[in-house]
PDB file of C-alpha atoms in Angstrom:
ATOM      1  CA  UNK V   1      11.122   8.729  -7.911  1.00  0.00           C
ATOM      2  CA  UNK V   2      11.518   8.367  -4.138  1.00  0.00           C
ATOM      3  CA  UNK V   3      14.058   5.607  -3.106  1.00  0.00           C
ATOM      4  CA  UNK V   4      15.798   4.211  -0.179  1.00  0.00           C
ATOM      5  CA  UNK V   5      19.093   2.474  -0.113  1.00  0.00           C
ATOM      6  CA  UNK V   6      21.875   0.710   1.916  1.00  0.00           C
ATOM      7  CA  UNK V   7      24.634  -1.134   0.395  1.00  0.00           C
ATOM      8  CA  UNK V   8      23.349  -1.213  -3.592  1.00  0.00           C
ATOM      9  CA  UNK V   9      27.015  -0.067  -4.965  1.00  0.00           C
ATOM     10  CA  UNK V  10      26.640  -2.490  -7.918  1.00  0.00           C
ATOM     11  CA  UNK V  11      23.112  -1.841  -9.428  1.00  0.00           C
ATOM     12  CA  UNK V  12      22.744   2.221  -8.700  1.00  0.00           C
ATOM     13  CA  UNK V  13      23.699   3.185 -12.382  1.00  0.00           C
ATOM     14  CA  UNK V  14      22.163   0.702 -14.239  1.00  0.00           C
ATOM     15  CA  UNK V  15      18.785   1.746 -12.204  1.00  0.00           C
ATOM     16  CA  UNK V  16      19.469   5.336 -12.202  1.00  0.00           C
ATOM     17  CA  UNK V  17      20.054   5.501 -16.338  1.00  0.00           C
ATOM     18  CA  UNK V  18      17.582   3.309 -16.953  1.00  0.00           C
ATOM     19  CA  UNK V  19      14.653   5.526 -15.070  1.00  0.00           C
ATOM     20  CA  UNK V  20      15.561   8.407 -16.592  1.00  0.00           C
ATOM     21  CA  UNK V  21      15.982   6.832 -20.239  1.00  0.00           C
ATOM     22  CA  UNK V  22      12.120   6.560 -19.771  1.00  0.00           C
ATOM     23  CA  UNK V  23      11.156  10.109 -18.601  1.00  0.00           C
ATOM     24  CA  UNK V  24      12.014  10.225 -14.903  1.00  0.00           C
ATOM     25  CA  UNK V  25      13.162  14.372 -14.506  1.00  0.00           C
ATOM     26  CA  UNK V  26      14.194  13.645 -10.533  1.00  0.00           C
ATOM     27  CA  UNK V  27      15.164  10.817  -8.739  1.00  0.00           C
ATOM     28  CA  UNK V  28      15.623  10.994  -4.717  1.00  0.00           C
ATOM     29  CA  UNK V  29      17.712   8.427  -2.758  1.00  0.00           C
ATOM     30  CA  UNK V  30      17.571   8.177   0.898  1.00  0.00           C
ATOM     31  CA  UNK V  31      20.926   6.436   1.941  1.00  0.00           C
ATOM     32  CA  UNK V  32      21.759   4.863   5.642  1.00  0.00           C
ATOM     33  CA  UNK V  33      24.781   2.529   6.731  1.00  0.00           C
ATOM     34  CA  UNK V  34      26.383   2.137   3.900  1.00  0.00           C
ATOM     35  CA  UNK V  35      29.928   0.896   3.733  1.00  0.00           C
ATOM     36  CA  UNK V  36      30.473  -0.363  -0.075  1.00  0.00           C
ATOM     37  CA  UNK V  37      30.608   2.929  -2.124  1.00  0.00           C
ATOM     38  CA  UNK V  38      26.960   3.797  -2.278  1.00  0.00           C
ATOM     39  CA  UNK V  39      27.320   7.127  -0.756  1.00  0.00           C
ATOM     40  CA  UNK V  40      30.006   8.003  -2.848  1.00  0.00           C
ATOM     41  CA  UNK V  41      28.009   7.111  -5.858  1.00  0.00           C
ATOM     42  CA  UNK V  42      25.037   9.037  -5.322  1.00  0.00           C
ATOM     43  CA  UNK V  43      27.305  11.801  -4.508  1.00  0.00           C
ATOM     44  CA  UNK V  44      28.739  11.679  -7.760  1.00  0.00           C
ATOM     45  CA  UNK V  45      25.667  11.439  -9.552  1.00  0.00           C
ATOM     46  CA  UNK V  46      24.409  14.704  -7.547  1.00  0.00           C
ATOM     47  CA  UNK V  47      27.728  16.525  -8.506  1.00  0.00           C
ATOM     48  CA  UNK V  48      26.645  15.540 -11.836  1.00  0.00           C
ATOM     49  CA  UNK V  49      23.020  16.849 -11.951  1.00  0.00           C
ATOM     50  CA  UNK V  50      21.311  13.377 -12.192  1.00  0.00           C
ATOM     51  CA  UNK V  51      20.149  12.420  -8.245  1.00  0.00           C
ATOM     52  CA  UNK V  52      18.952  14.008  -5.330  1.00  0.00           C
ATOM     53  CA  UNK V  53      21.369  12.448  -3.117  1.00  0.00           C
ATOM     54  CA  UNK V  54      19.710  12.948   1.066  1.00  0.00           C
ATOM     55  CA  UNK V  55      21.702  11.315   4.040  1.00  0.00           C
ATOM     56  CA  UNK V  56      19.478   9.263   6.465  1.00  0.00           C
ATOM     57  CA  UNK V  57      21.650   8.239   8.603  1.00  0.00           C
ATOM     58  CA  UNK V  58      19.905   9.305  11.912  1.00  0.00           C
ATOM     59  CA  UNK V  59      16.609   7.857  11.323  1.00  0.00           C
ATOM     60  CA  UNK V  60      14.370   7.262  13.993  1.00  0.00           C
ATOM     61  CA  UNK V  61      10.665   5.435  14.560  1.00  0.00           C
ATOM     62  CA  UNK V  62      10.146   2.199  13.073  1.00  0.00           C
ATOM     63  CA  UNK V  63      12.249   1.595   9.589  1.00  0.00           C
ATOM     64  CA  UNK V  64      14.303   4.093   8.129  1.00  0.00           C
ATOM     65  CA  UNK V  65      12.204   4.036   5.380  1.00  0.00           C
ATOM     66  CA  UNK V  66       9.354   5.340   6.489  1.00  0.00           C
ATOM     67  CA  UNK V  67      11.468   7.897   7.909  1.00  0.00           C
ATOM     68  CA  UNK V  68      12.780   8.871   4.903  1.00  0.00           C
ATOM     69  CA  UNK V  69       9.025   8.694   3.135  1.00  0.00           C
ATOM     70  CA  UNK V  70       8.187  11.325   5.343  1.00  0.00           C
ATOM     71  CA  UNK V  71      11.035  13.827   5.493  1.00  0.00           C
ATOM     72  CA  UNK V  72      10.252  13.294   1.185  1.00  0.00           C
ATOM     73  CA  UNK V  73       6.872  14.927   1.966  1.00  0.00           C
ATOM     74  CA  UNK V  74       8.638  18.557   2.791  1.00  0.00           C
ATOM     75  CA  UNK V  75      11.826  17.964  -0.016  1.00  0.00           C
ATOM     76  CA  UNK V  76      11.214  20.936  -2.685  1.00  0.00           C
ATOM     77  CA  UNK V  77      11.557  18.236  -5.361  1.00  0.00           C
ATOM     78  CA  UNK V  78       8.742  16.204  -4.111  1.00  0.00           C
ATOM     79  CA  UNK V  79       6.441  18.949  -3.532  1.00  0.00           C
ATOM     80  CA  UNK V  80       6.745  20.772  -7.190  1.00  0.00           C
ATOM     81  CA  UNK V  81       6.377  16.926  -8.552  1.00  0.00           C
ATOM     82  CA  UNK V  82       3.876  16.399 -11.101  1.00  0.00           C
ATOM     83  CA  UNK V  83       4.007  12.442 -10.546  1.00  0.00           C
ATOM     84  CA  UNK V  84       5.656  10.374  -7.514  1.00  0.00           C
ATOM     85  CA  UNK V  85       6.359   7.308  -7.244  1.00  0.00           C
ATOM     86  CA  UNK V  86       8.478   5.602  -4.374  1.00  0.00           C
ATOM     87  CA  UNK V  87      10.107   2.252  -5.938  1.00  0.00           C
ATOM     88  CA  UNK V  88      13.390   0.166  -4.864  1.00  0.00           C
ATOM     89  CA  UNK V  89      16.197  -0.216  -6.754  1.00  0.00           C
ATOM     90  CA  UNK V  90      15.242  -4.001  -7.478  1.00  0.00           C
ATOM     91  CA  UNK V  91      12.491  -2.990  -9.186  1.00  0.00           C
ATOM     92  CA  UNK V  92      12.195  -1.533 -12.815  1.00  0.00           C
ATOM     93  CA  UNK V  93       8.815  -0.037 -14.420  1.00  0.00           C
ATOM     94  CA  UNK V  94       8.155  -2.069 -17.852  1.00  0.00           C
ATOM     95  CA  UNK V  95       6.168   0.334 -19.865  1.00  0.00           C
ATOM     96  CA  UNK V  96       4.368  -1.843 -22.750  1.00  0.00           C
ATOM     97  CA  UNK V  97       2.862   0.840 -24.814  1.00  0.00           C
ATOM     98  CA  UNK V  98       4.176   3.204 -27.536  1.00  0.00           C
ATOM     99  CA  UNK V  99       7.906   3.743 -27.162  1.00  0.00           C
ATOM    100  CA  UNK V 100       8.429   2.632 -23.614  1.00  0.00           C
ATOM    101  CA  UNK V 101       8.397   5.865 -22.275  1.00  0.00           C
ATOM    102  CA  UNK V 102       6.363   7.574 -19.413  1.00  0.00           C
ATOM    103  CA  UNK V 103       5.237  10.257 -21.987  1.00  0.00           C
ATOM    104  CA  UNK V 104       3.344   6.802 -23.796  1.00  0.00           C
ATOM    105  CA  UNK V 105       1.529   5.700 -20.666  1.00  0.00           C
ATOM    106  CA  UNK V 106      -0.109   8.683 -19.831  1.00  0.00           C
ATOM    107  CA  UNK V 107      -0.900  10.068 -23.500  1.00  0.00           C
ATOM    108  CA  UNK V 108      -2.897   6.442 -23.730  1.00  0.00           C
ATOM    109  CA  UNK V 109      -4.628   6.840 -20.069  1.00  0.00           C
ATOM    110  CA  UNK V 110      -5.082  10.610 -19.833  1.00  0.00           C
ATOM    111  CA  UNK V 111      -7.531  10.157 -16.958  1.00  0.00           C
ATOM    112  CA  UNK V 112      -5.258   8.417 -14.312  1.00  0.00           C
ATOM    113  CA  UNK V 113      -4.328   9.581 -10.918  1.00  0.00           C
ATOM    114  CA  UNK V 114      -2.826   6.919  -9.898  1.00  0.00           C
ATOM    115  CA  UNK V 115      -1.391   3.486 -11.102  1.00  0.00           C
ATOM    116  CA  UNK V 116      -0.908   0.151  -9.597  1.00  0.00           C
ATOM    117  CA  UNK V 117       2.084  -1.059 -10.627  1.00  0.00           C
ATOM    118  CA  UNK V 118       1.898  -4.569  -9.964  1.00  0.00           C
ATOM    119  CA  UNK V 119       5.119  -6.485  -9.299  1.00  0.00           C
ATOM    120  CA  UNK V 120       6.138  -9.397 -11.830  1.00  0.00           C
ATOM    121  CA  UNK V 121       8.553 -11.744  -9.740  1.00  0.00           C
ATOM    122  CA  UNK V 122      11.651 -12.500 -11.773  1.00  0.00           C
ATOM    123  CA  UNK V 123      13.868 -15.600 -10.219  1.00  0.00           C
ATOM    124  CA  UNK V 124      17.213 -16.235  -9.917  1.00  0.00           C
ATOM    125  CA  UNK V 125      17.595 -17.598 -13.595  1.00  0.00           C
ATOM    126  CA  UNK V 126      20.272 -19.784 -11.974  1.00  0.00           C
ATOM    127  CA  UNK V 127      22.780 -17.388 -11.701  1.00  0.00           C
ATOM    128  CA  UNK V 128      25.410 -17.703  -9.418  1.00  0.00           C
ATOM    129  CA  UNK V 129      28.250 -15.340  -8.959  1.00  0.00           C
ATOM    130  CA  UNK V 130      27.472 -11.586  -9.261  1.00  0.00           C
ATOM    131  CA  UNK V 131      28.090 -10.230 -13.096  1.00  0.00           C
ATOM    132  CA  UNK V 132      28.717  -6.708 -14.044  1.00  0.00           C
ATOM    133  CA  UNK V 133      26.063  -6.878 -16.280  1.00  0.00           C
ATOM    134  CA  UNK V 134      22.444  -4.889 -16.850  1.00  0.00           C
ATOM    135  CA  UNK V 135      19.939  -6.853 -14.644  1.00  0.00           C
ATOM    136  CA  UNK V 136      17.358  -6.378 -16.935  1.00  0.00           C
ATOM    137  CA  UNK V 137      19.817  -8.603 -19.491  1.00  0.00           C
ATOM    138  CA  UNK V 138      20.727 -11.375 -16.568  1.00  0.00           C
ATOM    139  CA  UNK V 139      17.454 -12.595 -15.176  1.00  0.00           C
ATOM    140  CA  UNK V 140      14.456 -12.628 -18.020  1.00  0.00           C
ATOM    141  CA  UNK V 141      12.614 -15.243 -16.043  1.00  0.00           C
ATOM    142  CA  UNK V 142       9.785 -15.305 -13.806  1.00  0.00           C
ATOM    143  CA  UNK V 143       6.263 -15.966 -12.462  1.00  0.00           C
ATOM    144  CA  UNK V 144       3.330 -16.839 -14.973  1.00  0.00           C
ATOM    145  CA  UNK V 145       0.982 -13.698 -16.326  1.00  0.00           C
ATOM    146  CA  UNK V 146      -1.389 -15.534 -13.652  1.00  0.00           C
ATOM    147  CA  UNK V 147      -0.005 -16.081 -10.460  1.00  0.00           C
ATOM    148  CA  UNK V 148      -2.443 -15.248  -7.439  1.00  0.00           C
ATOM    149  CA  UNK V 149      -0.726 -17.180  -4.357  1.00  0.00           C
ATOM    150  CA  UNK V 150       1.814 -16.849  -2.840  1.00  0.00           C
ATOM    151  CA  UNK V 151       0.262 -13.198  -1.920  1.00  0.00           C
ATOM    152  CA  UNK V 152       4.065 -11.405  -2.537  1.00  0.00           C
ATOM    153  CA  UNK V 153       3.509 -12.271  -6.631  1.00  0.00           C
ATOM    154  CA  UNK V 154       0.923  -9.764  -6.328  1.00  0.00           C
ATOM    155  CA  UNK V 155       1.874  -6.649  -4.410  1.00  0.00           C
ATOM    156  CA  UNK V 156       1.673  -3.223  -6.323  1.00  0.00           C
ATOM    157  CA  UNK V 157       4.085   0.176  -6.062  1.00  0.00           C
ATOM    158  CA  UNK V 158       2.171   3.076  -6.906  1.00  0.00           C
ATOM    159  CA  UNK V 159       2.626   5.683  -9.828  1.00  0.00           C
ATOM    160  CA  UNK V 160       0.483   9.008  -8.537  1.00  0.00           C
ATOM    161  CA  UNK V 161      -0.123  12.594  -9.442  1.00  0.00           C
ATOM    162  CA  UNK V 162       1.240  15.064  -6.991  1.00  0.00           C
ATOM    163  CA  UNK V 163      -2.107  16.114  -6.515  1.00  0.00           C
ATOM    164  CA  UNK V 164      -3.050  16.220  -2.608  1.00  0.00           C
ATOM    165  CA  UNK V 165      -5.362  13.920  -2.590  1.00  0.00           C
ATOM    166  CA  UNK V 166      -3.545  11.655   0.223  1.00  0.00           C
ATOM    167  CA  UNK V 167      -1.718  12.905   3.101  1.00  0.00           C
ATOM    168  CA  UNK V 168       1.385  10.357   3.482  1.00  0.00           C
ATOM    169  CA  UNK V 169       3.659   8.505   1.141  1.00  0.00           C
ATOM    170  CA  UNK V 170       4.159   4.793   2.270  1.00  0.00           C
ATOM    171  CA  UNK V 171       5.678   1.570   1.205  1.00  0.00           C
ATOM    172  CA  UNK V 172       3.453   0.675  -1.656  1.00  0.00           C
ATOM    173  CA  UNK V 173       1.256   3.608  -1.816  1.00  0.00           C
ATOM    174  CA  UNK V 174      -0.276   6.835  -0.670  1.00  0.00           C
ATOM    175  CA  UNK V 175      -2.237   6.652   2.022  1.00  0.00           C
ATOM    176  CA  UNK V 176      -4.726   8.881   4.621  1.00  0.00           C
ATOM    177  CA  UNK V 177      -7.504  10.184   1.496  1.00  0.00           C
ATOM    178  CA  UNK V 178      -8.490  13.709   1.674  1.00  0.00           C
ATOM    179  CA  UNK V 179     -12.050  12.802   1.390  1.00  0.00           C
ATOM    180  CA  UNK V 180     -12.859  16.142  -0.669  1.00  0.00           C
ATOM    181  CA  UNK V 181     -10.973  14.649  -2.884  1.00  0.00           C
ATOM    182  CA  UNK V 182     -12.895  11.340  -3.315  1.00  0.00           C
ATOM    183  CA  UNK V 183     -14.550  11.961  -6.508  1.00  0.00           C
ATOM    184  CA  UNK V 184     -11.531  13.229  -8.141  1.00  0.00           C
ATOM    185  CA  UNK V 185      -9.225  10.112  -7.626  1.00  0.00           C
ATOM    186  CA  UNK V 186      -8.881   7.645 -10.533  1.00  0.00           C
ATOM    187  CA  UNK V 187      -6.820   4.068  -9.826  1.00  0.00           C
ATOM    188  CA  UNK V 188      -6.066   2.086 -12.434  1.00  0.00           C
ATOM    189  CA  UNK V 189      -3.839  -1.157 -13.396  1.00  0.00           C
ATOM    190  CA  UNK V 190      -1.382  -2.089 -15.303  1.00  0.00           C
ATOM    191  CA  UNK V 191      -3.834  -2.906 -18.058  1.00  0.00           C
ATOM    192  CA  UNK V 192      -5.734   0.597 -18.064  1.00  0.00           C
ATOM    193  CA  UNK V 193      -8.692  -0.872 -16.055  1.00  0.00           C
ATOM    194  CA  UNK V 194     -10.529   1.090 -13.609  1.00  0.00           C
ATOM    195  CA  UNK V 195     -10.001  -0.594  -9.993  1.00  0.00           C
ATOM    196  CA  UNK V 196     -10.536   2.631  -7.611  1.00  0.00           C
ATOM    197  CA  UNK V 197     -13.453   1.219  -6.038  1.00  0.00           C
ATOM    198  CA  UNK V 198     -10.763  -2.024  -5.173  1.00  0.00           C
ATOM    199  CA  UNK V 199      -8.147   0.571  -3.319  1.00  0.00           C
ATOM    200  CA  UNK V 200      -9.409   3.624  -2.740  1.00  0.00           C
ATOM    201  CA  UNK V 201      -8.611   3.699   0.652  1.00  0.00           C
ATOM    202  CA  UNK V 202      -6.627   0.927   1.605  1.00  0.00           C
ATOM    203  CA  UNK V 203      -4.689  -2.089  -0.126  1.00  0.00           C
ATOM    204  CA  UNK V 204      -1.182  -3.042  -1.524  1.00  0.00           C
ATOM    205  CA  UNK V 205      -1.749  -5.911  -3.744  1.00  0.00           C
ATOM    206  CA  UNK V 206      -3.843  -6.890  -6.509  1.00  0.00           C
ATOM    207  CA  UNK V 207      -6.636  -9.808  -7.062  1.00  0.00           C
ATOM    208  CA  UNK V 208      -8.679 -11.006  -9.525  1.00  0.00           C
ATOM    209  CA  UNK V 209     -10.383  -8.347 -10.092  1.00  0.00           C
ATOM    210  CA  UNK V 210      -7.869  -5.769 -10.799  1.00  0.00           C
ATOM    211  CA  UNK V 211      -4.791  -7.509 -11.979  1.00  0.00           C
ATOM    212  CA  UNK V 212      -3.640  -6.532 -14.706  1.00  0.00           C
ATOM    213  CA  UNK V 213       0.269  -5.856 -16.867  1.00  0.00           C
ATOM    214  CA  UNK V 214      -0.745  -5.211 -20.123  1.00  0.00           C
ATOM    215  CA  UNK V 215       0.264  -1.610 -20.915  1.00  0.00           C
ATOM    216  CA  UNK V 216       2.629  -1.453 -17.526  1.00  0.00           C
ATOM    217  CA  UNK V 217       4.266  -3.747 -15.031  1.00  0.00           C
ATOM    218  CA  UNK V 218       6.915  -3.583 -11.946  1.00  0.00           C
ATOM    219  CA  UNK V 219      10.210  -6.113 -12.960  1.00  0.00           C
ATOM    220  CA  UNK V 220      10.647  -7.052  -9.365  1.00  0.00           C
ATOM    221  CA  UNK V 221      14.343  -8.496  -9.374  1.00  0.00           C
ATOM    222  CA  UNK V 222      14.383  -9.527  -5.988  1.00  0.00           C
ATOM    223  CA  UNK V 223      16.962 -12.330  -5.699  1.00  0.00           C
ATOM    224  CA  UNK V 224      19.765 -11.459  -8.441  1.00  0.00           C
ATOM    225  CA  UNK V 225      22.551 -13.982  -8.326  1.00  0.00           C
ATOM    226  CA  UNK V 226      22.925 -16.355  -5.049  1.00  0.00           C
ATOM    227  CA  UNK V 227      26.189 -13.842  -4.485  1.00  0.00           C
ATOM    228  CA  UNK V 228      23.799 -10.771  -4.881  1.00  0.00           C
ATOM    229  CA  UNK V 229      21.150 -12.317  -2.417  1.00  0.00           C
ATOM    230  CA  UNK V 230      23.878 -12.887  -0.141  1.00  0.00           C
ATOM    231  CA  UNK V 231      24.747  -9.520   0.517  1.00  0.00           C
ATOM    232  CA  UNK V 232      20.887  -8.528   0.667  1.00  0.00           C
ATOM    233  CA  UNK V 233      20.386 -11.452   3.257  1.00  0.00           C
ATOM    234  CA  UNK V 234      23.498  -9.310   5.461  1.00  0.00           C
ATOM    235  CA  UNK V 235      22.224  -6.160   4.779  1.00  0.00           C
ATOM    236  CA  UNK V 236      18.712  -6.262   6.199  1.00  0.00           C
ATOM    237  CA  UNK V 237      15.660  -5.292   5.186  1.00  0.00           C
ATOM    238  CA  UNK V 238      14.614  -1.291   5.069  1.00  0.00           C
ATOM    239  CA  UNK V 239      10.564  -1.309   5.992  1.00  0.00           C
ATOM    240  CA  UNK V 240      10.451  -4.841   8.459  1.00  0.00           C
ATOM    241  CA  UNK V 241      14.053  -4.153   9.733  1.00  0.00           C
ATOM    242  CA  UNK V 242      13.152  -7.031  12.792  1.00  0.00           C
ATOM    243  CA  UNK V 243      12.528  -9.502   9.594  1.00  0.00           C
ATOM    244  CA  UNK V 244      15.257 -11.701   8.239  1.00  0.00           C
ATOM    245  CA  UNK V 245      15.693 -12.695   5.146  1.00  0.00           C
ATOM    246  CA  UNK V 246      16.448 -16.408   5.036  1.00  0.00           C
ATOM    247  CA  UNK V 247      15.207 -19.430   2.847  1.00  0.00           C
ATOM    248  CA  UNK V 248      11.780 -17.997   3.485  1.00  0.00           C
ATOM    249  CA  UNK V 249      12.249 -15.226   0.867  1.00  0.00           C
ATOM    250  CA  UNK V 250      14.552 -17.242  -1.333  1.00  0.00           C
ATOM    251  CA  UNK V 251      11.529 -19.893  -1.942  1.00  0.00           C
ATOM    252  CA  UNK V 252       8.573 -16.885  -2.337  1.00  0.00           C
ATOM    253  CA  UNK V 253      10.692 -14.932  -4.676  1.00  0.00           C
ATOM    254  CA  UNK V 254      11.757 -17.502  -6.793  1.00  0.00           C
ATOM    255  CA  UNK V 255       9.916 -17.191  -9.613  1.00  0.00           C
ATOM    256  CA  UNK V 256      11.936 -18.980 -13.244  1.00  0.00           C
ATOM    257  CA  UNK V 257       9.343 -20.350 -14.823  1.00  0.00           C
ATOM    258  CA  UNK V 258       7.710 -18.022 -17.243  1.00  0.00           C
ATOM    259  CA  UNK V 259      10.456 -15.931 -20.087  1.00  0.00           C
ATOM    260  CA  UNK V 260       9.908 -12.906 -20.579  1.00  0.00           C
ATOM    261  CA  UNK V 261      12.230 -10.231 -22.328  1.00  0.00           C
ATOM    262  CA  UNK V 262       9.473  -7.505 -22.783  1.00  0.00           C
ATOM    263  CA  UNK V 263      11.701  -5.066 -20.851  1.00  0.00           C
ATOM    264  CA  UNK V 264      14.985  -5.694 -23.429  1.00  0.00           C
ATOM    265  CA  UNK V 265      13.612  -3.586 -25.940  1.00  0.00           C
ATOM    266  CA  UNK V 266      15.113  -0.833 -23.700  1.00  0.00           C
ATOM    267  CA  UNK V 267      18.859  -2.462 -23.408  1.00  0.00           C
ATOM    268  CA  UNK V 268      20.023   0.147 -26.208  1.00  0.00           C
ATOM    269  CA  UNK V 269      18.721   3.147 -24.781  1.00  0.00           C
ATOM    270  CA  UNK V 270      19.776   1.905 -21.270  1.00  0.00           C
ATOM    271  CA  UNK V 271      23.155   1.623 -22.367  1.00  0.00           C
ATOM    272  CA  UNK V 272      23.750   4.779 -24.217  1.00  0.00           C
ATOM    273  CA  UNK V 273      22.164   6.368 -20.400  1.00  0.00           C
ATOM    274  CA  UNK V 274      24.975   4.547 -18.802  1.00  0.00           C
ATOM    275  CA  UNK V 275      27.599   6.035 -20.930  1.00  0.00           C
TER     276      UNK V 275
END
């Protein structure tokens, strides 16, 4: 995993344990501004043997995470990868198949290159005041299986094999094919389905056609409590840094509708991670 941070203090371990619980070897964190421990955690967790801890302080260009994106490109962990996959620390990857693990996925879908992991929205749950307690056990609700509009429900991280066939890492996916390498690239959903034709070459959300959650999905926790959006809200964004995030978000992301607790069947491993 590939990751970018500022100001997460509170939710590094849980995300950290919980990655590698289900078969992540190396985990990469980009870090700039941050004031409330961050750094020192990820410094810890280096000491430790368990992140890749890079300083990105000086950033330049547009967002400091595609800054960082591309200094991952020459990082000796990225290149002797076997699979990448750049994902935030609000978001968890909900394997549905087997035991949960990344080792499941890909003995059921051999022929993958690369997944679209599309984000399911979970809301706010009414919580109010930050807890010190596993996200994945606070907020269990969120948009419905079917949920095309607003366009945000929708939007996809990528899981891909280190295999060359695109040039640059970005926000959502790998980009800039190697055309040689057309015939060898296989996308598929969530659900196993076959959508390369859909986003071969350009895309970062899913439609009709290719949705699909049914073996994997993205747990997109953007809100938290009120408290925890708070602190997001005064922290900024890291891809549209000129964006802010106001009521705007709040009401897109806001998703408490639908229950589901298919990620919970990892709360015992995640916890024995954390210790």
């Amino acid at each position: 995993i590939v990751a970018c941070m500022k100001n997460e203090g509170p939710y590094i371990i849980e995300w950290v344990a919980y990655h590698r619980a289900i078969g992540f070897d190396d985990i990469i964190v980009y870090t700039n501004g941050c004031e409330d421990g961050t750094t020192e955690i990820l410094d810890h967790l280096q000491q430790m043997g368990l992140v890749h801890h890079c300083d990105n302080n000086n950033w330049t260009g547009n967002s400091p995470q595609n800054f960082a994106l591309n200094a991952a490109l020459s990082h000796p962990v990225v290149q002797n990868a076997a699979w990448i996959a750049h994902i935030d620390v609000d978001e968890f990857i909900n394997i549905k198949v087997g035991n949960g693990t990344l080792d499941d996925f890909f003995a059921k879908h051999p022929e993958a290159t690369h997944v679209a992991m599309t984000w399911r929205l979970f809301g706010n749950n009414d919580v109010s005041e930050f807890s010190d307690k596993p996200v994945i056990e606070q907020f269990t609700r969120c948009a419905p299986w079917y949920c095309p509009k607003p366009h945000m429900n929708w939007g996809f991280k990528s899981l891909f094999r280190n295999d060359q066939s695109y040039g640059t890492i970005s926000c959502h996916r790998p980009n800039k094919l190697d055309e040689s390498k057309t015939n060898d690239v296989k996308w598929i959903n969530g659900g196993g389905k076959d959508i390369t034709p859909h986003i071969l070459t350009k895309g970062w959300r899913s439609s009709q056609s290719t949705i699909g959650y049914d073996d994997m999905q993205l747990n997109h926790y953007a809100l938290r409590s009120r408290a925890s959006y708070m602190v997001k809200r005064q922290r900024g964004r890291a891809l549209h840094v000129g964006r802010q995030i106001g009521m705007n978000y709040w009401v897109r992301m806001d998703w408490s509708y639908y229950e589901e607790r298919s990620i919970q069947r990892n709360l015992p491993r995640l916890v024995r991670a954390i210790a």
